Amino acid sequence: MSRRGTLCALALMVAGLAGCAGQAKDAPYTVQVDPQRYQGTWYELARKPMFFQRHCAQSEAHYRLRADGAIAVLNRCRSASGEWQQVTGSATPQVAGRTDAFWVRFDNWPTRLFPNLIRGDYRVLYVDPDYQTALVGNRGRDYLWLLSRQPTLPEATVRRLLSEANRNGYDTSDLIWRSKDSAIGGGR
């Protein structure tokens, strides 16, 4: 991993710790997911501002169910200049037998040094019946991702996702939206 990638991963872990410190008393409503159906590629349509994604114009997450029940994670981020960066990790249920909230750890030296301290809170807030759209956030409501199996969605579907996020107590006024391919330098 490049120095910049390592710094981004470290920033993610620090942000995860900060999110844990300021948790809201009432956790957002979450939904159980079928990990088999949830795995695969998810495109980030929008997100709340986050330091560790500040250079991301387009992001995607690739999830794969492992034999041990954990989920392998590959997050990719594309800058406005067209450069891709990625980080790998794993997601494990926060409560055994539940699939609505996970601890996400990325593979880098800080998480190897402090495996139970440096982790991100990943909560599935919504997934449609066909597993084509999802909302993911954290307990403190400082993080939110609108995810889809496709890089774009009809406006009515986007409005439904925003309404679901608002209903769950998330402020969506500051969302950063996925850049169009035509706005990215370097081609696809």
PDB file of C-alpha atoms in Angstrom:
ATOM      1  CA  MET A   1       0.000   0.000   0.000  1.00  0.00           C
ATOM      2  CA  SER A   2       1.295   3.462  -0.838  1.00  0.00           C
ATOM      3  CA  ARG A   3       2.069   6.027   1.830  1.00  0.00           C
ATOM      4  CA  ARG A   4      -1.037   7.968   0.841  1.00  0.00           C
ATOM      5  CA  GLY A   5      -3.127   4.783   1.036  1.00  0.00           C
ATOM      6  CA  THR A   6      -1.726   3.993   4.462  1.00  0.00           C
ATOM      7  CA  LEU A   7      -2.539   7.516   5.638  1.00  0.00           C
ATOM      8  CA  CYS A   8      -6.085   7.203   4.284  1.00  0.00           C
ATOM      9  CA  ALA A   9      -6.558   3.884   6.063  1.00  0.00           C
ATOM     10  CA  LEU A  10      -5.162   5.353   9.297  1.00  0.00           C
ATOM     11  CA  ALA A  11      -7.501   8.323   8.968  1.00  0.00           C
ATOM     12  CA  LEU A  12     -10.390   5.898   8.548  1.00  0.00           C
ATOM     13  CA  MET A  13      -9.466   4.151  11.771  1.00  0.00           C
ATOM     14  CA  VAL A  14      -9.130   7.428  13.678  1.00  0.00           C
ATOM     15  CA  ALA A  15     -12.485   8.546  12.284  1.00  0.00           C
ATOM     16  CA  GLY A  16     -13.983   5.251  13.417  1.00  0.00           C
ATOM     17  CA  LEU A  17     -12.710   5.852  16.934  1.00  0.00           C
ATOM     18  CA  ALA A  18     -14.082   9.367  16.935  1.00  0.00           C
ATOM     19  CA  GLY A  19     -17.449   8.018  15.844  1.00  0.00           C
ATOM     20  CA  CYS A  20     -17.465   5.562  18.755  1.00  0.00           C
ATOM     21  CA  ALA A  21     -16.663   8.279  21.277  1.00  0.00           C
ATOM     22  CA  GLY A  22     -19.658  10.454  20.398  1.00  0.00           C
ATOM     23  CA  GLN A  23     -22.353   7.789  20.100  1.00  0.00           C
ATOM     24  CA  ALA A  24     -25.963   8.815  20.319  1.00  0.00           C
ATOM     25  CA  LYS A  25     -27.985   7.202  23.107  1.00  0.00           C
ATOM     26  CA  ASP A  26     -30.610   5.845  20.727  1.00  0.00           C
ATOM     27  CA  ALA A  27     -29.089   3.769  17.974  1.00  0.00           C
ATOM     28  CA  PRO A  28     -30.554   4.061  14.483  1.00  0.00           C
ATOM     29  CA  TYR A  29     -32.955   1.364  13.347  1.00  0.00           C
ATOM     30  CA  THR A  30     -31.124  -1.460  11.561  1.00  0.00           C
ATOM     31  CA  VAL A  31     -32.170  -4.437   9.448  1.00  0.00           C
ATOM     32  CA  GLN A  32     -30.840  -7.980   9.306  1.00  0.00           C
ATOM     33  CA  VAL A  33     -29.352  -8.921   5.935  1.00  0.00           C
ATOM     34  CA  ASP A  34     -28.664 -12.214   4.241  1.00  0.00           C
ATOM     35  CA  PRO A  35     -24.852 -12.080   3.894  1.00  0.00           C
ATOM     36  CA  GLN A  36     -25.013 -14.335   0.831  1.00  0.00           C
ATOM     37  CA  ARG A  37     -27.287 -11.848  -0.967  1.00  0.00           C
ATOM     38  CA  TYR A  38     -25.500  -8.766   0.436  1.00  0.00           C
ATOM     39  CA  GLN A  39     -22.085  -9.768  -0.908  1.00  0.00           C
ATOM     40  CA  GLY A  40     -20.914  -8.399  -4.254  1.00  0.00           C
ATOM     41  CA  THR A  41     -20.285  -4.896  -5.553  1.00  0.00           C
ATOM     42  CA  TRP A  42     -21.978  -1.800  -4.142  1.00  0.00           C
ATOM     43  CA  TYR A  43     -21.490   1.663  -5.668  1.00  0.00           C
ATOM     44  CA  GLU A  44     -21.526   4.661  -3.384  1.00  0.00           C
ATOM     45  CA  LEU A  45     -24.105   7.119  -4.694  1.00  0.00           C
ATOM     46  CA  ALA A  46     -23.688   9.615  -1.851  1.00  0.00           C
ATOM     47  CA  ARG A  47     -22.054   9.940   1.551  1.00  0.00           C
ATOM     48  CA  LYS A  48     -21.768  12.324   4.440  1.00  0.00           C
ATOM     49  CA  PRO A  49     -18.475  14.279   4.457  1.00  0.00           C
ATOM     50  CA  MET A  50     -15.637  12.225   5.921  1.00  0.00           C
ATOM     51  CA  PHE A  51     -11.969  13.046   6.218  1.00  0.00           C
ATOM     52  CA  PHE A  52     -10.823   9.656   4.976  1.00  0.00           C
ATOM     53  CA  GLN A  53     -12.866  10.016   1.760  1.00  0.00           C
ATOM     54  CA  ARG A  54     -12.128  13.671   1.109  1.00  0.00           C
ATOM     55  CA  HIS A  55     -10.378  12.921  -2.229  1.00  0.00           C
ATOM     56  CA  CYS A  56     -12.938  10.374  -3.450  1.00  0.00           C
ATOM     57  CA  ALA A  57     -15.018  11.345  -6.470  1.00  0.00           C
ATOM     58  CA  GLN A  58     -16.305   7.785  -6.915  1.00  0.00           C
ATOM     59  CA  SER A  59     -16.213   4.929  -4.437  1.00  0.00           C
ATOM     60  CA  GLU A  60     -17.263   1.319  -4.424  1.00  0.00           C
ATOM     61  CA  ALA A  61     -17.235  -1.554  -1.966  1.00  0.00           C
ATOM     62  CA  HIS A  62     -16.776  -5.216  -2.822  1.00  0.00           C
ATOM     63  CA  TYR A  63     -17.963  -7.721  -0.211  1.00  0.00           C
ATOM     64  CA  ARG A  64     -17.315 -11.469  -0.236  1.00  0.00           C
ATOM     65  CA  LEU A  65     -18.568 -13.949   2.341  1.00  0.00           C
ATOM     66  CA  ARG A  66     -15.697 -15.944   3.842  1.00  0.00           C
ATOM     67  CA  ALA A  67     -15.829 -19.559   5.046  1.00  0.00           C
ATOM     68  CA  ASP A  68     -15.426 -18.371   8.675  1.00  0.00           C
ATOM     69  CA  GLY A  69     -18.600 -16.243   8.433  1.00  0.00           C
ATOM     70  CA  ALA A  70     -16.799 -12.901   8.255  1.00  0.00           C
ATOM     71  CA  ILE A  71     -17.098 -10.686   5.190  1.00  0.00           C
ATOM     72  CA  ALA A  72     -14.003  -9.801   3.173  1.00  0.00           C
ATOM     73  CA  VAL A  73     -14.021  -6.088   2.281  1.00  0.00           C
ATOM     74  CA  LEU A  74     -12.320  -4.318  -0.613  1.00  0.00           C
ATOM     75  CA  ASN A  75     -13.032  -0.573  -0.731  1.00  0.00           C
ATOM     76  CA  ARG A  76     -11.963   1.379  -3.805  1.00  0.00           C
ATOM     77  CA  CYS A  77     -11.808   5.146  -4.182  1.00  0.00           C
ATOM     78  CA  ARG A  78     -11.311   7.047  -7.436  1.00  0.00           C
ATOM     79  CA  SER A  79     -10.017  10.619  -7.299  1.00  0.00           C
ATOM     80  CA  ALA A  80     -11.136  13.387  -9.631  1.00  0.00           C
ATOM     81  CA  SER A  81      -7.892  12.857 -11.592  1.00  0.00           C
ATOM     82  CA  GLY A  82      -8.852   9.217 -12.212  1.00  0.00           C
ATOM     83  CA  GLU A  83      -6.403   7.550  -9.805  1.00  0.00           C
ATOM     84  CA  TRP A  84      -7.738   4.504  -7.937  1.00  0.00           C
ATOM     85  CA  GLN A  85      -6.775   3.639  -4.362  1.00  0.00           C
ATOM     86  CA  GLN A  86      -7.980   0.668  -2.395  1.00  0.00           C
ATOM     87  CA  VAL A  87      -7.899  -0.866   1.042  1.00  0.00           C
ATOM     88  CA  THR A  88      -8.815  -4.377   2.178  1.00  0.00           C
ATOM     89  CA  GLY A  89     -10.262  -5.586   5.436  1.00  0.00           C
ATOM     90  CA  SER A  90     -12.993  -7.640   7.021  1.00  0.00           C
ATOM     91  CA  ALA A  91     -16.367  -7.163   8.654  1.00  0.00           C
ATOM     92  CA  THR A  92     -17.521  -9.284  11.579  1.00  0.00           C
ATOM     93  CA  PRO A  93     -20.897  -9.149  13.349  1.00  0.00           C
ATOM     94  CA  GLN A  94     -20.956  -6.942  16.431  1.00  0.00           C
ATOM     95  CA  VAL A  95     -23.278  -9.496  18.044  1.00  0.00           C
ATOM     96  CA  ALA A  96     -22.900 -13.185  17.189  1.00  0.00           C
ATOM     97  CA  GLY A  97     -25.757 -14.423  15.028  1.00  0.00           C
ATOM     98  CA  ARG A  98     -26.880 -10.932  13.966  1.00  0.00           C
ATOM     99  CA  THR A  99     -26.282  -9.422  10.534  1.00  0.00           C
ATOM    100  CA  ASP A 100     -27.375  -5.818  11.001  1.00  0.00           C
ATOM    101  CA  ALA A 101     -24.255  -4.303  12.600  1.00  0.00           C
ATOM    102  CA  PHE A 102     -20.624  -5.140  11.904  1.00  0.00           C
ATOM    103  CA  TRP A 103     -17.176  -4.149  13.100  1.00  0.00           C
ATOM    104  CA  VAL A 104     -15.006  -3.312  10.087  1.00  0.00           C
ATOM    105  CA  ARG A 105     -11.238  -3.558  10.378  1.00  0.00           C
ATOM    106  CA  PHE A 106      -8.872  -2.672   7.574  1.00  0.00           C
ATOM    107  CA  ASP A 107      -5.614  -4.494   7.011  1.00  0.00           C
ATOM    108  CA  ASN A 108      -2.914  -2.069   8.096  1.00  0.00           C
ATOM    109  CA  TRP A 109      -0.373  -1.779  10.885  1.00  0.00           C
ATOM    110  CA  PRO A 110      -2.561   0.224  13.322  1.00  0.00           C
ATOM    111  CA  THR A 111      -5.315  -2.417  13.263  1.00  0.00           C
ATOM    112  CA  ARG A 112      -2.788  -5.218  13.626  1.00  0.00           C
ATOM    113  CA  LEU A 113      -1.319  -3.379  16.634  1.00  0.00           C
ATOM    114  CA  PHE A 114      -4.714  -2.551  18.214  1.00  0.00           C
ATOM    115  CA  PRO A 115      -7.178  -5.064  16.705  1.00  0.00           C
ATOM    116  CA  ASN A 116     -10.024  -4.511  19.168  1.00  0.00           C
ATOM    117  CA  LEU A 117      -9.565  -0.772  19.440  1.00  0.00           C
ATOM    118  CA  ILE A 118      -9.334   0.424  15.853  1.00  0.00           C
ATOM    119  CA  ARG A 119     -12.494  -0.595  14.050  1.00  0.00           C
ATOM    120  CA  GLY A 120     -15.389   1.071  12.284  1.00  0.00           C
ATOM    121  CA  ASP A 121     -19.071   0.792  13.189  1.00  0.00           C
ATOM    122  CA  TYR A 122     -21.037  -0.398  10.114  1.00  0.00           C
ATOM    123  CA  ARG A 123     -24.819  -0.597  10.494  1.00  0.00           C
ATOM    124  CA  VAL A 124     -27.201  -1.679   7.760  1.00  0.00           C
ATOM    125  CA  LEU A 125     -30.095   0.776   7.991  1.00  0.00           C
ATOM    126  CA  TYR A 126     -32.039  -0.369   4.956  1.00  0.00           C
ATOM    127  CA  VAL A 127     -31.828  -2.838   2.098  1.00  0.00           C
ATOM    128  CA  ASP A 128     -34.547  -3.262  -0.494  1.00  0.00           C
ATOM    129  CA  PRO A 129     -36.115  -6.719  -0.973  1.00  0.00           C
ATOM    130  CA  ASP A 130     -34.071  -7.352  -4.151  1.00  0.00           C
ATOM    131  CA  TYR A 131     -30.772  -6.262  -2.558  1.00  0.00           C
ATOM    132  CA  GLN A 132     -30.267  -3.544  -5.172  1.00  0.00           C
ATOM    133  CA  THR A 133     -30.105  -0.502  -2.860  1.00  0.00           C
ATOM    134  CA  ALA A 134     -28.951  -0.053   0.723  1.00  0.00           C
ATOM    135  CA  LEU A 135     -28.282   2.550   3.397  1.00  0.00           C
ATOM    136  CA  VAL A 136     -25.375   2.134   5.785  1.00  0.00           C
ATOM    137  CA  GLY A 137     -24.474   4.344   8.714  1.00  0.00           C
ATOM    138  CA  ASN A 138     -23.078   4.289  12.224  1.00  0.00           C
ATOM    139  CA  ARG A 139     -24.541   4.549  15.706  1.00  0.00           C
ATOM    140  CA  GLY A 140     -23.631   8.225  16.115  1.00  0.00           C
ATOM    141  CA  ARG A 141     -25.196   9.151  12.748  1.00  0.00           C
ATOM    142  CA  ASP A 142     -22.039  10.968  11.580  1.00  0.00           C
ATOM    143  CA  TYR A 143     -21.520   8.513   8.705  1.00  0.00           C
ATOM    144  CA  LEU A 144     -23.999   7.612   6.001  1.00  0.00           C
ATOM    145  CA  TRP A 145     -23.633   5.901   2.649  1.00  0.00           C
ATOM    146  CA  LEU A 146     -26.312   5.507  -0.023  1.00  0.00           C
ATOM    147  CA  LEU A 147     -25.379   2.353  -1.917  1.00  0.00           C
ATOM    148  CA  SER A 148     -26.583   0.724  -5.111  1.00  0.00           C
ATOM    149  CA  ARG A 149     -25.671  -2.197  -7.331  1.00  0.00           C
ATOM    150  CA  GLN A 150     -25.607   0.308 -10.215  1.00  0.00           C
ATOM    151  CA  PRO A 151     -23.618   3.585 -10.364  1.00  0.00           C
ATOM    152  CA  THR A 152     -26.826   5.564 -11.027  1.00  0.00           C
ATOM    153  CA  LEU A 153     -30.460   5.253  -9.963  1.00  0.00           C
ATOM    154  CA  PRO A 154     -33.776   6.781 -11.013  1.00  0.00           C
ATOM    155  CA  GLU A 155     -34.582   9.985  -9.121  1.00  0.00           C
ATOM    156  CA  ALA A 156     -37.625   8.395  -7.438  1.00  0.00           C
ATOM    157  CA  THR A 157     -35.422   5.659  -5.948  1.00  0.00           C
ATOM    158  CA  VAL A 158     -32.906   8.226  -4.702  1.00  0.00           C
ATOM    159  CA  ARG A 159     -35.719  10.211  -3.052  1.00  0.00           C
ATOM    160  CA  ARG A 160     -36.940   7.016  -1.349  1.00  0.00           C
ATOM    161  CA  LEU A 161     -33.436   6.350   0.040  1.00  0.00           C
ATOM    162  CA  LEU A 162     -33.139   9.939   1.294  1.00  0.00           C
ATOM    163  CA  SER A 163     -36.550   9.700   2.937  1.00  0.00           C
ATOM    164  CA  GLU A 164     -35.544   6.448   4.652  1.00  0.00           C
ATOM    165  CA  ALA A 165     -32.313   8.053   5.925  1.00  0.00           C
ATOM    166  CA  ASN A 166     -34.207  11.086   7.257  1.00  0.00           C
ATOM    167  CA  ARG A 167     -36.773   8.838   8.935  1.00  0.00           C
ATOM    168  CA  ASN A 168     -33.871   7.144  10.722  1.00  0.00           C
ATOM    169  CA  GLY A 169     -32.567  10.462  12.078  1.00  0.00           C
ATOM    170  CA  TYR A 170     -29.845  11.226   9.514  1.00  0.00           C
ATOM    171  CA  ASP A 171     -29.316  14.739   8.183  1.00  0.00           C
ATOM    172  CA  THR A 172     -28.912  14.399   4.409  1.00  0.00           C
ATOM    173  CA  SER A 173     -28.438  18.097   3.601  1.00  0.00           C
ATOM    174  CA  ASP A 174     -24.643  17.783   3.442  1.00  0.00           C
ATOM    175  CA  LEU A 175     -24.327  14.657   1.286  1.00  0.00           C
ATOM    176  CA  ILE A 176     -21.527  14.455  -1.265  1.00  0.00           C
ATOM    177  CA  TRP A 177     -22.762  12.847  -4.474  1.00  0.00           C
ATOM    178  CA  ARG A 178     -20.900  10.473  -6.782  1.00  0.00           C
ATOM    179  CA  SER A 179     -19.167  12.278  -9.655  1.00  0.00           C
ATOM    180  CA  LYS A 180     -20.203  11.330 -13.158  1.00  0.00           C
ATOM    181  CA  ASP A 181     -17.682   9.397 -15.247  1.00  0.00           C
ATOM    182  CA  SER A 182     -17.411  12.389 -17.593  1.00  0.00           C
ATOM    183  CA  ALA A 183     -16.137  14.518 -14.676  1.00  0.00           C
ATOM    184  CA  ILE A 184     -13.252  12.154 -13.944  1.00  0.00           C
ATOM    185  CA  GLY A 185      -9.881  12.732 -15.592  1.00  0.00           C
ATOM    186  CA  GLY A 186      -7.881   9.879 -17.062  1.00  0.00           C
ATOM    187  CA  GLY A 187     -10.830   7.926 -18.486  1.00  0.00           C
ATOM    188  CA  ARG A 188     -12.319   4.774 -17.062  1.00  0.00           C
TER     189      ARG A 188
END
